[in-house]
Tab-separated table of C-alpha atoms in Angstrom:
chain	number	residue	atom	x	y	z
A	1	UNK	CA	-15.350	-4.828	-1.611
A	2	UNK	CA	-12.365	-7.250	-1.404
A	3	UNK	CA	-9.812	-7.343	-3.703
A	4	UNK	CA	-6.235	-7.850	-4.499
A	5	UNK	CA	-4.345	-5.062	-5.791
A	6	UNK	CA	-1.759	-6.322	-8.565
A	7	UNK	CA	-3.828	-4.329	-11.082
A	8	UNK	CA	-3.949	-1.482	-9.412
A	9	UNK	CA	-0.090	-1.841	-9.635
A	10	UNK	CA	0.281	-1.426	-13.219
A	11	UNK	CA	-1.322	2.268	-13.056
A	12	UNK	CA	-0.431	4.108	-16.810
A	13	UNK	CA	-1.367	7.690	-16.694
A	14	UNK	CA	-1.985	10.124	-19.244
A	15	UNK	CA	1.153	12.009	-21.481
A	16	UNK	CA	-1.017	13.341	-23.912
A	17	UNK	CA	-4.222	15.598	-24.573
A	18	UNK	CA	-6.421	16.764	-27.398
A	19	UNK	CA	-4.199	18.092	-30.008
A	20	UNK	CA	-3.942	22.253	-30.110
A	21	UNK	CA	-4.279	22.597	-26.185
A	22	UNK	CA	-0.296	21.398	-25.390
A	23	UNK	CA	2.194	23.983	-25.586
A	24	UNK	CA	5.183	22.587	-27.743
A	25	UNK	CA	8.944	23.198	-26.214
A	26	UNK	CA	10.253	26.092	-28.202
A	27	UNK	CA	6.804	27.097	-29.070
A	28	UNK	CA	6.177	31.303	-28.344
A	29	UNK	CA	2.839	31.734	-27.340
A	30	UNK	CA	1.838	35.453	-27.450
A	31	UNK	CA	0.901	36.976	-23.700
A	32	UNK	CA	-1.481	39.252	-24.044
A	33	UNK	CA	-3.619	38.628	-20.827
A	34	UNK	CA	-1.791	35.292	-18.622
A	35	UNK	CA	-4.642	33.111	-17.490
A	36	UNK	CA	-4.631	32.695	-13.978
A	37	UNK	CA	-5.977	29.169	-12.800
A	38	UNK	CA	-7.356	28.582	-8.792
A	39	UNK	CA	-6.170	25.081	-7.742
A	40	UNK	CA	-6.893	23.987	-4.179
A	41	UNK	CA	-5.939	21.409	-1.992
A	42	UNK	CA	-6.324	19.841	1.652
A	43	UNK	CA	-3.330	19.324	3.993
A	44	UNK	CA	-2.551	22.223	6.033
A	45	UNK	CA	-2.437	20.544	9.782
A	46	UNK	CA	-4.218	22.568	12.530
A	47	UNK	CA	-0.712	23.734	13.935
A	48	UNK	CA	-0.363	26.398	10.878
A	49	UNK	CA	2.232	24.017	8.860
A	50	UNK	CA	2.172	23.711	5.229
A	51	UNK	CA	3.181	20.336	4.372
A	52	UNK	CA	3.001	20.265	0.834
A	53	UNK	CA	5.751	22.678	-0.949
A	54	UNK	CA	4.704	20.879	-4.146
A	55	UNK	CA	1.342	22.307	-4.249
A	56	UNK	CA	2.284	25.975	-2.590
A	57	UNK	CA	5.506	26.392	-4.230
A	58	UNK	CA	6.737	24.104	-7.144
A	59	UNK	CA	3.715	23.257	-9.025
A	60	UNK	CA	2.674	27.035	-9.886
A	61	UNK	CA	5.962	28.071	-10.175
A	62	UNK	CA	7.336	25.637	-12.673
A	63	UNK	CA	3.663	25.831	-15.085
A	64	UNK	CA	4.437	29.596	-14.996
A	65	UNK	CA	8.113	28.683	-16.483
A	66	UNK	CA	6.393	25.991	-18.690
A	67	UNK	CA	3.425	28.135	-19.789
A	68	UNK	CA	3.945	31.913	-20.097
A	69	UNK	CA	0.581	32.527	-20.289
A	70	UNK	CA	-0.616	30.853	-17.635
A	71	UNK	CA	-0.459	31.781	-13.783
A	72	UNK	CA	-1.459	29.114	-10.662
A	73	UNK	CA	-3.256	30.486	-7.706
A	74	UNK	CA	-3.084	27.747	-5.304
A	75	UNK	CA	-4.677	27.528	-1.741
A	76	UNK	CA	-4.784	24.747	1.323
A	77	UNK	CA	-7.215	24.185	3.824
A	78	UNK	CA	-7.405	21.834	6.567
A	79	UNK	CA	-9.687	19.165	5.385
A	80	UNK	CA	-12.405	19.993	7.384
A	81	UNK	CA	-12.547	22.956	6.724
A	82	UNK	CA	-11.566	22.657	2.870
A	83	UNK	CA	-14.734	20.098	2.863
A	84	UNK	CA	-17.378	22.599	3.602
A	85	UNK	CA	-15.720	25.693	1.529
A	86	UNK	CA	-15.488	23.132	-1.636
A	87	UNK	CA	-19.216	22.415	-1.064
A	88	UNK	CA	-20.122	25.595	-0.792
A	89	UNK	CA	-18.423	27.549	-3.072
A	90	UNK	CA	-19.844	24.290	-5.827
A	91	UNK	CA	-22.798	24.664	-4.792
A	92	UNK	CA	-23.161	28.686	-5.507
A	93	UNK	CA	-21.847	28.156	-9.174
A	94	UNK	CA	-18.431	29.297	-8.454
A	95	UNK	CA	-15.013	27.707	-6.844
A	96	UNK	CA	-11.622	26.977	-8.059
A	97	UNK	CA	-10.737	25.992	-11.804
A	98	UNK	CA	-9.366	22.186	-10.451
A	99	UNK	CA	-8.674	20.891	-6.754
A	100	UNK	CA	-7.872	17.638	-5.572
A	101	UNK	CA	-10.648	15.386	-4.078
A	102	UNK	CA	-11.500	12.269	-2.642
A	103	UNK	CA	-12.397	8.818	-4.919
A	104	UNK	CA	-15.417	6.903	-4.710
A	105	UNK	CA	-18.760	7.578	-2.513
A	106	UNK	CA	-17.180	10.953	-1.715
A	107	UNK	CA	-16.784	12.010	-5.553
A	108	UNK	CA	-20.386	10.241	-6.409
A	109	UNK	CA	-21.944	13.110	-4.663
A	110	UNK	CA	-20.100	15.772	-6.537
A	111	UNK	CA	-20.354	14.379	-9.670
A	112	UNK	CA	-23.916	13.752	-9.320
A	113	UNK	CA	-24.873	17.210	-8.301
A	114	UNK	CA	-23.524	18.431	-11.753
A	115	UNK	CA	-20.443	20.375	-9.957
A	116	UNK	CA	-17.677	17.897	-12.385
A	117	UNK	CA	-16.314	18.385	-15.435
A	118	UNK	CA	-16.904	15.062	-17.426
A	119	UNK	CA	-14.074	13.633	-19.007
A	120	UNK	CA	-14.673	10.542	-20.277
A	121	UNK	CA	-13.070	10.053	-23.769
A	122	UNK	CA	-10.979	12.756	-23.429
A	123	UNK	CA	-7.142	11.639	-24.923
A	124	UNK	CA	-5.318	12.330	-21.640
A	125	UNK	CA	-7.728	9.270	-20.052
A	126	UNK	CA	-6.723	7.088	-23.049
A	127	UNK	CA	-3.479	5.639	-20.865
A	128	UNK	CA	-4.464	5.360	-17.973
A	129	UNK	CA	-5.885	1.145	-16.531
A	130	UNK	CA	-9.409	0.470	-15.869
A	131	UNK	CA	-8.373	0.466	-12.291
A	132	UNK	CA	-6.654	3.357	-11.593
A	133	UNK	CA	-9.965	4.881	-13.335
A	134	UNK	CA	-12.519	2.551	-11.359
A	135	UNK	CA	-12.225	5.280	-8.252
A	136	UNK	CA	-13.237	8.779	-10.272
A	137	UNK	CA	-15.800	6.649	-12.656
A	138	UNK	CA	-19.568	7.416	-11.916
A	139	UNK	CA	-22.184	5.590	-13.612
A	140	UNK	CA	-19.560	4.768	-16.282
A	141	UNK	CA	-18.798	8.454	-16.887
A	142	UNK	CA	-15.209	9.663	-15.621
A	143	UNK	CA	-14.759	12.814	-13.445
A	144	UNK	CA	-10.834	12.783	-12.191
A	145	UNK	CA	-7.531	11.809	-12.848
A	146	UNK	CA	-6.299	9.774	-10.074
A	147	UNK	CA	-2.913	9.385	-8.337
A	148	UNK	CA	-2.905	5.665	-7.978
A	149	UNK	CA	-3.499	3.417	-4.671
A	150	UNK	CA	-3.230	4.516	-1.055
A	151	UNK	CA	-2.460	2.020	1.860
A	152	UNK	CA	-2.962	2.896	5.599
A	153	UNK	CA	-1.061	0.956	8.316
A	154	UNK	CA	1.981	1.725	11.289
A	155	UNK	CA	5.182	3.294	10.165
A	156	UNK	CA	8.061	2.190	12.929
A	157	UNK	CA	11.369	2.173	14.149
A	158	UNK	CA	13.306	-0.911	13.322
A	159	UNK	CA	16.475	-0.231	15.475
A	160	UNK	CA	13.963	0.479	18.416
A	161	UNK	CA	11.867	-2.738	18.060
A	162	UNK	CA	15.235	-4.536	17.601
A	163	UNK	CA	16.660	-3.553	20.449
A	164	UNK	CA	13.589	-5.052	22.417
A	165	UNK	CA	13.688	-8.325	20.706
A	166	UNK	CA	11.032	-7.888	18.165
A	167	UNK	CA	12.221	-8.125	14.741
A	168	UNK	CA	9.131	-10.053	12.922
A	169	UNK	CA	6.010	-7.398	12.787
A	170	UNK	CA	2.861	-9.087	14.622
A	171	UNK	CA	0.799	-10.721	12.742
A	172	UNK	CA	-2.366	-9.800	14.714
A	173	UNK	CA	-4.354	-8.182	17.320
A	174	UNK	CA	-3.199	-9.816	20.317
A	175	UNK	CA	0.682	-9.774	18.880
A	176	UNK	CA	0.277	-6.180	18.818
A	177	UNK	CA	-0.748	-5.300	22.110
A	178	UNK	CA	1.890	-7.569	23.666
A	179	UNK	CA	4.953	-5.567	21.386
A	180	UNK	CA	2.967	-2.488	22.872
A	181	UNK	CA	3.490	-3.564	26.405
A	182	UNK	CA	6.694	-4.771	25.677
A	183	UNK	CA	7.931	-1.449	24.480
A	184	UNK	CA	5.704	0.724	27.478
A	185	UNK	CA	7.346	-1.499	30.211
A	186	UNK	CA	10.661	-0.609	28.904
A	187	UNK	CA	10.152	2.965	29.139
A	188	UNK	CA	9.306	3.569	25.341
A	189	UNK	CA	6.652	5.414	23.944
A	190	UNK	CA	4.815	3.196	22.023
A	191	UNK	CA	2.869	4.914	19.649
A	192	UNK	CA	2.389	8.702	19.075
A	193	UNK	CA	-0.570	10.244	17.446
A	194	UNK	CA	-1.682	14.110	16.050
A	195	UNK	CA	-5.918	13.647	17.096
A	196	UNK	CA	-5.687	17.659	17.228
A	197	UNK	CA	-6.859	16.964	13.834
A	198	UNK	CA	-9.604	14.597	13.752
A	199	UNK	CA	-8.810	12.649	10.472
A	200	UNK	CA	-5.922	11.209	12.026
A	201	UNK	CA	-7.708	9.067	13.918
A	202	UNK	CA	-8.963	6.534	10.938
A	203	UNK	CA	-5.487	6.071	10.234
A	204	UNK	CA	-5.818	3.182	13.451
A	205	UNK	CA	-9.686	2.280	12.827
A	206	UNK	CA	-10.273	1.273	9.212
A	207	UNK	CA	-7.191	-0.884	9.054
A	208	UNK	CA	-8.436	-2.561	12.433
A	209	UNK	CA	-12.230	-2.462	10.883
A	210	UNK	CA	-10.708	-4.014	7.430
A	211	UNK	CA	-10.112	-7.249	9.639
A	212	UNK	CA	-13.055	-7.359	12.166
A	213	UNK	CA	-16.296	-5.935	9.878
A	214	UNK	CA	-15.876	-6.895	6.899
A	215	UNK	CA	-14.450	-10.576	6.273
A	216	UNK	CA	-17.670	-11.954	7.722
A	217	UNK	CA	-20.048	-8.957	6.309
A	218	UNK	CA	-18.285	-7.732	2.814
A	219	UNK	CA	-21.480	-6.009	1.509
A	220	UNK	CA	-21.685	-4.033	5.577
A	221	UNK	CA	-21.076	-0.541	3.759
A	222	UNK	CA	-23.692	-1.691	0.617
A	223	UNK	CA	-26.322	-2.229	3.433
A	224	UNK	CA	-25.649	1.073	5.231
A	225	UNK	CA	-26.662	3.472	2.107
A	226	UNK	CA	-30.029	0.839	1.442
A	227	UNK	CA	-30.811	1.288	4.684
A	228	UNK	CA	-30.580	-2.413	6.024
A	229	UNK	CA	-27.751	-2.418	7.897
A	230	UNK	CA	-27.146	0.544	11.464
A	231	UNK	CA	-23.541	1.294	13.020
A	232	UNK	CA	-24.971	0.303	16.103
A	233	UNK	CA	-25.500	-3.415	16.850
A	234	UNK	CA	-22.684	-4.395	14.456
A	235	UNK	CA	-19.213	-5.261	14.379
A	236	UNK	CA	-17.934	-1.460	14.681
A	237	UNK	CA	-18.477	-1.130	18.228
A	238	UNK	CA	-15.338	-3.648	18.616
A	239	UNK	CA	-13.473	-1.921	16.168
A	240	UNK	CA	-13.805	1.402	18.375
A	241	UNK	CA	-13.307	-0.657	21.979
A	242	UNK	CA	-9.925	-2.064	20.467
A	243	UNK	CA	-8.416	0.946	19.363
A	244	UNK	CA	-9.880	3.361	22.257
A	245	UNK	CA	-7.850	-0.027	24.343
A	246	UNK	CA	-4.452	1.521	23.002
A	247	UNK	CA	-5.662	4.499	24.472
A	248	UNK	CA	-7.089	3.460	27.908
A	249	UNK	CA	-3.318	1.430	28.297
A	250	UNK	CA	-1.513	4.421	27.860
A	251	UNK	CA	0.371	2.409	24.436
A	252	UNK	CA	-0.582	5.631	22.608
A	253	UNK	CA	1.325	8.857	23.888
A	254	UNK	CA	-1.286	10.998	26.607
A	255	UNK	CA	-1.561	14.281	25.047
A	256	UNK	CA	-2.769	13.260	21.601
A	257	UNK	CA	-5.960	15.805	21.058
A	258	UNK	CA	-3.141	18.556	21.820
A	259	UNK	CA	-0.431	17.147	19.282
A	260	UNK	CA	-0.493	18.418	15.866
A	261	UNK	CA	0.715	16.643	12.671
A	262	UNK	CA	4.129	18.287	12.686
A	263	UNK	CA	5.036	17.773	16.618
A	264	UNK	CA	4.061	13.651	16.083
A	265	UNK	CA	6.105	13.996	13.147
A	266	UNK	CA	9.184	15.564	15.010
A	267	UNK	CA	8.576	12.892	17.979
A	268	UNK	CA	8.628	9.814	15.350
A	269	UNK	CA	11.812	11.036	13.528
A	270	UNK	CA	13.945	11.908	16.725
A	271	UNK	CA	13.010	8.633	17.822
A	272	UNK	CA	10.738	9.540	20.976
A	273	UNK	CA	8.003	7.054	19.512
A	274	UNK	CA	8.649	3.191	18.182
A	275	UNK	CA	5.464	3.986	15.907
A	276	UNK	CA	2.910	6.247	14.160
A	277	UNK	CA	-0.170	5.389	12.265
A	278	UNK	CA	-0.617	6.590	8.860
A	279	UNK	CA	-0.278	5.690	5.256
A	280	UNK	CA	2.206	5.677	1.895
A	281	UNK	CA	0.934	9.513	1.499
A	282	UNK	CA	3.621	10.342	4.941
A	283	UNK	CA	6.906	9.068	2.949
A	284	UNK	CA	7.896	12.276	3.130
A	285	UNK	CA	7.326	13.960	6.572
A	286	UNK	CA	8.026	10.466	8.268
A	287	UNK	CA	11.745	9.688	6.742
A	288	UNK	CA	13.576	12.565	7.613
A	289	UNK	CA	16.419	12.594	9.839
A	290	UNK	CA	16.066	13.660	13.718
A	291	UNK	CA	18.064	13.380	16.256
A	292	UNK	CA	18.917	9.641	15.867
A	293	UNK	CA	19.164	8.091	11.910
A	294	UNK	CA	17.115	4.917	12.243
A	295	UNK	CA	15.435	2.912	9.858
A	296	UNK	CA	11.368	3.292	9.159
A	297	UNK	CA	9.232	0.099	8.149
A	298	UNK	CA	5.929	-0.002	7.534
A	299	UNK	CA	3.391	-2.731	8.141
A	300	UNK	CA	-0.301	-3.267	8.524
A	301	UNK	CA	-1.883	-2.463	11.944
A	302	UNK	CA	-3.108	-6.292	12.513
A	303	UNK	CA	-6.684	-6.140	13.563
A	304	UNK	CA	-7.555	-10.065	13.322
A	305	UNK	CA	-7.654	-12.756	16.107
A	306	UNK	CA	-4.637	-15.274	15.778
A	307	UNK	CA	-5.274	-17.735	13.337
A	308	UNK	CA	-7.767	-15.387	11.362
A	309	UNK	CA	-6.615	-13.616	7.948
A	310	UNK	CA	-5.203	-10.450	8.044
A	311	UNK	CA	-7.093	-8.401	5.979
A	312	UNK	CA	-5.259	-5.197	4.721
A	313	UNK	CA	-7.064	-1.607	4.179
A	314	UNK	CA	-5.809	-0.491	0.483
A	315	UNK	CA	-7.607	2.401	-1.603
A	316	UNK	CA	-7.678	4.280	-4.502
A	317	UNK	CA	-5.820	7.701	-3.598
A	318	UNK	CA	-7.224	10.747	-4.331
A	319	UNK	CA	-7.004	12.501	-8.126
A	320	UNK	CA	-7.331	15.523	-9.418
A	321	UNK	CA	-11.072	16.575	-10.566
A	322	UNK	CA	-11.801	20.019	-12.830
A	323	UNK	CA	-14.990	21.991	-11.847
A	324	UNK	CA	-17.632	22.138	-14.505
A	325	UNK	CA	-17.908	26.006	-14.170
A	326	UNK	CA	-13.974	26.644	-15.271
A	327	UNK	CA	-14.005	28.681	-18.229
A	328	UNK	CA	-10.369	27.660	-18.539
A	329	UNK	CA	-10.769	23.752	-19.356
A	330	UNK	CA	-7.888	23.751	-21.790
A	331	UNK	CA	-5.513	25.647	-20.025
A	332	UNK	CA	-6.559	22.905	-16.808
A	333	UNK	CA	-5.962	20.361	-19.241
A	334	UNK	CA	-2.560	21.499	-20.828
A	335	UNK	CA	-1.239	21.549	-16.930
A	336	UNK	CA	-2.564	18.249	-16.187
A	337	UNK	CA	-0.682	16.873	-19.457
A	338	UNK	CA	2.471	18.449	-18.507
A	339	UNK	CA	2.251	17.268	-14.530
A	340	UNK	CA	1.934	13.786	-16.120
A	341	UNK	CA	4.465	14.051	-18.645
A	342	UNK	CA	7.342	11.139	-17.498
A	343	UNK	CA	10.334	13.684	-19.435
A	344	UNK	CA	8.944	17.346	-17.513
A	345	UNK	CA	10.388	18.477	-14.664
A	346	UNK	CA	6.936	18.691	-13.198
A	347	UNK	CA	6.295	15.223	-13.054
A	348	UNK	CA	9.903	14.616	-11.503
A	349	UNK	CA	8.766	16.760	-8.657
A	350	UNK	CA	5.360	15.427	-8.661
A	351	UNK	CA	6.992	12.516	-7.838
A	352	UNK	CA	8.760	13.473	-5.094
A	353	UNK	CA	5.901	14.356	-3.155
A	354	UNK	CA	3.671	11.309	-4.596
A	355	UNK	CA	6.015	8.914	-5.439
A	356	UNK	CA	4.818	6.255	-3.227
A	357	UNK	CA	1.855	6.265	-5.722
A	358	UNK	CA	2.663	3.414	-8.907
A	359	UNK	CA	2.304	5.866	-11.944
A	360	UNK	CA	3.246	4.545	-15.051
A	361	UNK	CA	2.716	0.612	-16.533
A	362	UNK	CA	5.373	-1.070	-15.274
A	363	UNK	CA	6.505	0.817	-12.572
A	364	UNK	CA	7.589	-0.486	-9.240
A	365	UNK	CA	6.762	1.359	-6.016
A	366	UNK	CA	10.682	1.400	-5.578
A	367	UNK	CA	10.356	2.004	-2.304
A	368	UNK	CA	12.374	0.003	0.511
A	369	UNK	CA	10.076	1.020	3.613
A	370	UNK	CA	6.935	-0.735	1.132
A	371	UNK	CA	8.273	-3.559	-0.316
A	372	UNK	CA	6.860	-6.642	2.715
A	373	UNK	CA	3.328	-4.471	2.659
A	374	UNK	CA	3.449	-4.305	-0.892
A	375	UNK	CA	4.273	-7.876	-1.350
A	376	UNK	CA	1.361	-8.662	1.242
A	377	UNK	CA	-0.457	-6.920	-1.407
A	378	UNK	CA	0.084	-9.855	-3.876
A	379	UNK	CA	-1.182	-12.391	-1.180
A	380	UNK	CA	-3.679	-10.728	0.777
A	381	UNK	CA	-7.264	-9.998	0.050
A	382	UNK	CA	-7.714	-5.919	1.014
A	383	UNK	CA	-10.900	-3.465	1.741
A	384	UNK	CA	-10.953	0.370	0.702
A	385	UNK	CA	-11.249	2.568	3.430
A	386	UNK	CA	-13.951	2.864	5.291
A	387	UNK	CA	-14.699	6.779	4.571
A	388	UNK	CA	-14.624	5.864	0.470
A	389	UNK	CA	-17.921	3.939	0.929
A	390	UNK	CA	-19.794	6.586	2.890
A	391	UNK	CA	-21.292	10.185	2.193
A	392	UNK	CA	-18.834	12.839	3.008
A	393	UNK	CA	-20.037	13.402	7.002
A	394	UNK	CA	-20.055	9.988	8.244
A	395	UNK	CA	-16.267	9.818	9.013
A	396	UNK	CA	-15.944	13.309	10.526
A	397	UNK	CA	-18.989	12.908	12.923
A	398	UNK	CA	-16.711	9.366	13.676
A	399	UNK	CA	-13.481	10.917	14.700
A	400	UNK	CA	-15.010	13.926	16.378
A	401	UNK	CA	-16.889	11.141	18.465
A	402	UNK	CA	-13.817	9.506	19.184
A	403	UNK	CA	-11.706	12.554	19.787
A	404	UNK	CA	-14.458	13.568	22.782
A	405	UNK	CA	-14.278	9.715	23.775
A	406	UNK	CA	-10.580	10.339	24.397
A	407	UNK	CA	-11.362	13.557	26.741
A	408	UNK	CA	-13.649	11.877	28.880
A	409	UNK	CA	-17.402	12.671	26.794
A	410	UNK	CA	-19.398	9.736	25.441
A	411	UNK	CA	-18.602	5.948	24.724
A	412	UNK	CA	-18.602	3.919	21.790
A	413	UNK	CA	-22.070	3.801	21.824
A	414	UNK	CA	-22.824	6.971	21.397
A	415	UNK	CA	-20.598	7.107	18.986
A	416	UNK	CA	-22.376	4.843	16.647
A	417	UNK	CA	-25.698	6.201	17.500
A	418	UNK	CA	-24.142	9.262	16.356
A	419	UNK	CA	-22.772	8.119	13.032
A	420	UNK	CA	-26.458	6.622	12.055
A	421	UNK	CA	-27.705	9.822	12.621
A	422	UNK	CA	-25.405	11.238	10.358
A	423	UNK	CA	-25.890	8.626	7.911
A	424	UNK	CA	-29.729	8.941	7.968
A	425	UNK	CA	-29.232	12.705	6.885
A	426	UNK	CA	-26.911	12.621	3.838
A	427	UNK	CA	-28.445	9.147	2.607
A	428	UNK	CA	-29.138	9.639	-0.543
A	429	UNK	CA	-27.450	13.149	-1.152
């Protein structure tokens, strides 16, 4: 699934819905019973942290100013666990009114079993490109409003780098490791990571797998669900030797499975660590001030041999989707309107938490830290992540594997054996 992403770039989303479900400013809308709407949403890290005020403080707070007869009851859950209450609660019937989920193979399932509300022709979808839609579309049918593109790679230090001599970013594999070294023999910590939580640990292997499996195998992913194509035998098991290699050379900071999101975070910005892997999504937590102001870049992690193309991992982000059991779809709809309304406040603050997400046609990413990834964007073929092509399980039985790798259990074999296992099971769910 190669592509380049200058469409993707011109992402125009929705200001207006079906006519009678907006509130109008001035407009007095009689309160006789408030409608109170569940929204839910994954991103509280396993250290207790809620790192998204948006969600858990602005967003309900300012629809209840915009909307007097509307209240927002909103809730976070670490991913995995958010995963398996979503499912479950979809599955009995019931859940919230609207959470955020996942594009792709991960919504197919949902939308599939019946648990999405369908909105394709609805007005608010009438803005918004073909390709910001292509993520939440289903056998032509559209199930979410999405946020716009995602790209994973390694935020850094560029004073620290600098300082050691390296002021181009490598521009592959074996580049890498050597500004690794570089950095360890001069006392640095390289690279800190938070694998308390297990989904931190695809941050380093899809970009590295979006160079080594799939320019020579593009359809790998397409063969996996047919059945013709295993985890084990293929390309993968290099992908997982290289990156458990930053590991094994101590480039990656000992202590990882006991690091949560916010202590990496608080290492990176005091400048303990020249680099963390992550994506656009970690503007926020990874650009404030510590102990020493520094400036942040952020590049691809370079998986290819020298001479080979560097292939960059680049995905549709993940949307907003609207259970089929709300009784409250115009209500859902009316907030969704207002959230991507360019003049409210909302979308202002939206913004802040999202804004390395292109929203509106024409719109740059504006962004200093982005602009050399985003203008590799123009140039470089890309992959989606890795996880968007599989059944929800696959990537968490990955990590998990990977995070008992790190303690001393297993090898990258098993690891693979694993995630065919997995893979056999929920083929076809």
């Amino acid at each position: 699934m190669k592509r380049t992403w200058t469409g993707l770039l011109q992402l125009l989303l929705g200001l207006f819905i079906v006519s009678g479900c907006a509130q109008h400013p001035g407009e007095d809308r009689p309160v006789p019973n408030p409608v109170t709407l569940k929204f839910m949403h994954m991103g509280v890290s396993s250290d207790g942290r809620d790192n998204n005020r948006y969600v858990m403080q602005l967003f309900p707070t300012m629809v209840e100013d915009r909307f007097t007869d509307i209240r927002i009851a909103t809730e976070m859950l670490p991913e995995d666990a958010y995963t398996k209450s979503m499912l479950m609660q979809l599955s009995a019937g019931k859940g919230p009114d609207f959470f955020e989920w996942w594009p792709m193979r991960q919504l197919e399932g949902l939308a599939r079993a019946g648990y999405l509300q369908d909105l394709t022709g609805m007005e608010i979808l009438k803005a918004f490109s073909p390709d910001a839609l292509e993520g939440f579309t289903v056998d032509g049918r559209v199930y979410g409003l999405p946020k716009g593109f995602s790209m994973m790679g390694a935020w850094y230090n560029k004073e620290l780098l600098e300082r050691y001599g390296v002021r181009d970013w490598p521009k592959d594999w074996d580049s890498f490791l050597a500004l690794c070294e570089t950095l360890k023999q001069a006392g640095v910590t390289p690279i800190i990571m938070p694998d308390k939580d297990w989904w931190f640990l695809q941050f380093g292997l899809y970009p590295l797998a979006a160079s080594v499996v799939y320019p020579g195998d593009p359809d790998f992913d397409k063969r996996l669900l047919d059945g013709t194509q295993t985890f084990t035998g293929s390309k993968w098991r290099d992908v997982l030797n290289m990156y458990k290699l930053l590991y094994d050379r101590g480039y990656i900071r000992a202590g990882s499975l006991e690091t949560g999101e916010a202590q990496a975070a608080a290492w990176f910005n005091d400048g303990k660590a020249a680099m963390i892997f992550g994506g656009n999504w970690d503007y926020g937590s990874l650009t404030r001030t510590g102990d020493v102001p520094f400036g942040r870049g952020f590049m691809p992690l370079p998986g290819n041999a020298p001479g080979a193309p560097l292939i960059l991992s680049v995905g549709p982000a993940g949307g907003t989707v609207i259970n089929k059991n709300t009784g409250n779809l115009p209500e859902v709809l009316d907030v969704m309107a207002y959230q991507f309304s360019p003049s409210s406040p909302l979308y202002r603050e939206f913004k802040l938490q999202y804004q390395v997400f292109p929203a509106f046609k024409g719109e740059d990413v504006g962004i200093a830290e982005f602009e050399e990834y985003a203008a590799l964007m123009q140039s470089n073929e890309s992959v989606v992540f890795s996880n968007q092509a599989w059944p929800v399980g696959v990537a968490e039985t990955l990590c998990t594997g990977f995070q008992d790798w790190i303690a001393g259990k297993g090898d990258a074999d098993a690891i693979l054996a694993a995630m065919d296992r997995t893979l056999e099971r929920l083929r076809g769910t």
